[in-house]
Amino acid sequence: MNKKFRVFATCDIGEAIDLLRNRGYEVEVYPRPEAPPKRLIIEKVKSGIDGLITTLRDQIDAEVFEAGKNHLKVVAQIAVGFDNINRADANRYKIPFTHTADVLTEATAEFAFFMLGSLTRKMWPAEHLTRQNQWGYWHPYLPFLGDEVTGKTIAIIGTGRIGLAMIKKCAGFDMNMLCYDPAYENHDYVKAIQEVMDLRLARGIAREKNWIKYVRFEQALQESDFVSVHVPLLRPGESPTPTYQLFNEQTLKLMKPTAYLVNTSRGPVVDEAVLARALRENWIAGAALDVYETEPLPADSPLRDPAIADRCRLMPHFASAARITRLSSDPNKGMAGRCVQGLIDVLAGNYGGDVTMMPYAVNKEAFAK
Ligand code: NAD
């Protein structure tokens, strides 16, 4: 007979929870929309649960793993980023954690592209003009103009899953691309994109030749009209090329004064105080952000300065917030489905109980023989 596993979810992930209940698991879902206090998570873990479902707003570290010693078998995160989970601590306690990579790749990339469009074509100030009844005339350049993306050059910083999907979207808009990734250069993909762009030109679908290549970080910043960031948050010590405050005074000053920055990765990748100054002092033309050093964005954030509002789009960590992407119970389509499947894989002992074989497990190194 199946053991009756107990699971605590720090947030409601929709109907996918039924997949657990249908297996006879006992599932408690934290009912409130905001994150539960950490002491409540610890209390629930201590009560003997087998599985914990988390989101990026929960801090999961040694305190939590200690509370789950000898009974907590898996932490299943509904997100691809897992910088809120202390990997070294999870490994020390030998608790596997899973994430929901891939199923949010296209949704996140398309949102990054839409943010870029909204920013550069000034859709937000333009709509305000209409709503505030200040649309008095049609004029060739007044009250302001935006910048088109077609034929422009974009830097793709990080060419993992989402960076590559962003490249695909940008190719459709006849953009040139400067790619940078210190750890993973996908030359086959870049070559295929070049072939597609060449075919579009040969068949008269594109008007001008477009190109894509890998370059150094500095060159990507110096030569592009847009910079889109698709890196994980890696703090100093976590990688030879950390991403913490990768965008700082020195690197923002490398960008053209006409260039725009789009960040859908993680907030601490950008020094926000410096970015606000860069916008105020016109080091760059604009920024669109989905993620912040502190979330939700504090009331006194320098990014809220009304003086830069027309050039600074602020989204509420929304890039993966699309219906199917977030909630589908199908592990090949939805974060909820993939999160639940990752949890089931560990608890049901799928793949012969070998964590290193489980597709959604992250810290496989702790289980390698
Ligand atoms: P991924 O691991 O497939 O790709 C990340 C890439 O960044 C890798 O190729 C890696 O080599 C590269 N990288 C690492 N350090 C770098 C550096 N210093 N400079 C440039 N590149 C570097 O991850 P992914 O699935 O593409 O997701 C990327 C990140 O996007 C996630 O870690 C997450 O934090 C974030 N994300 C945000 C949202 C959102 O809602 N805003 C949604 C999904 C993912």
CSV table of C-alpha atoms in Angstrom, one decimal, residues 124 271-280 287 289-317:
chain,number,residue,atom,x,y,z
A,124,TRP,CA,2.8,53.8,-21.7
A,271,ASP,CA,22.2,48.0,-9.1
A,272,GLU,CA,18.9,49.8,-8.8
A,273,ALA,CA,20.2,53.1,-7.2
A,274,VAL,CA,22.8,53.4,-10.0
A,275,LEU,CA,20.2,52.6,-12.7
A,276,ALA,CA,17.9,55.3,-11.4
A,277,ARG,CA,20.8,57.7,-11.6
A,278,ALA,CA,21.6,56.5,-15.1
A,279,LEU,CA,18.1,57.3,-16.2
A,280,ARG,CA,18.0,60.7,-14.5
A,287,ALA,CA,14.9,50.6,-18.8
A,289,LEU,CA,12.2,45.9,-15.3
A,290,ASP,CA,10.2,42.9,-14.2
A,291,VAL,CA,12.3,42.0,-11.1
A,292,TYR,CA,13.8,44.0,-8.2
A,293,GLU,CA,16.3,43.8,-5.4
A,294,THR,CA,13.3,43.8,-3.0
A,295,GLU,CA,9.9,42.5,-4.1
A,296,PRO,CA,7.3,43.9,-4.0
A,297,LEU,CA,9.0,47.2,-5.1
A,298,PRO,CA,9.3,49.4,-2.0
A,299,ALA,CA,7.3,52.7,-1.9
A,300,ASP,CA,10.6,54.7,-1.6
A,301,SER,CA,12.4,52.9,-4.4
A,302,PRO,CA,14.5,55.5,-6.5
A,303,LEU,CA,13.0,53.7,-9.6
A,304,ARG,CA,9.6,55.3,-8.8
A,305,ASP,CA,11.1,58.8,-9.4
A,306,PRO,CA,8.4,60.6,-11.5
A,307,ALA,CA,11.2,62.4,-13.4
A,308,ILE,CA,12.1,59.1,-15.1
A,309,ALA,CA,8.6,57.5,-15.3
A,310,ASP,CA,8.3,58.0,-19.1
A,311,ARG,CA,11.5,56.0,-19.6
A,312,CYS,CA,11.2,53.4,-16.9
A,313,ARG,CA,8.7,50.6,-17.2
A,314,LEU,CA,8.1,48.7,-13.9
A,315,MET,CA,6.3,45.3,-14.1
A,316,PRO,CA,5.4,43.2,-11.0
A,317,HIS,CA,7.5,40.1,-11.6
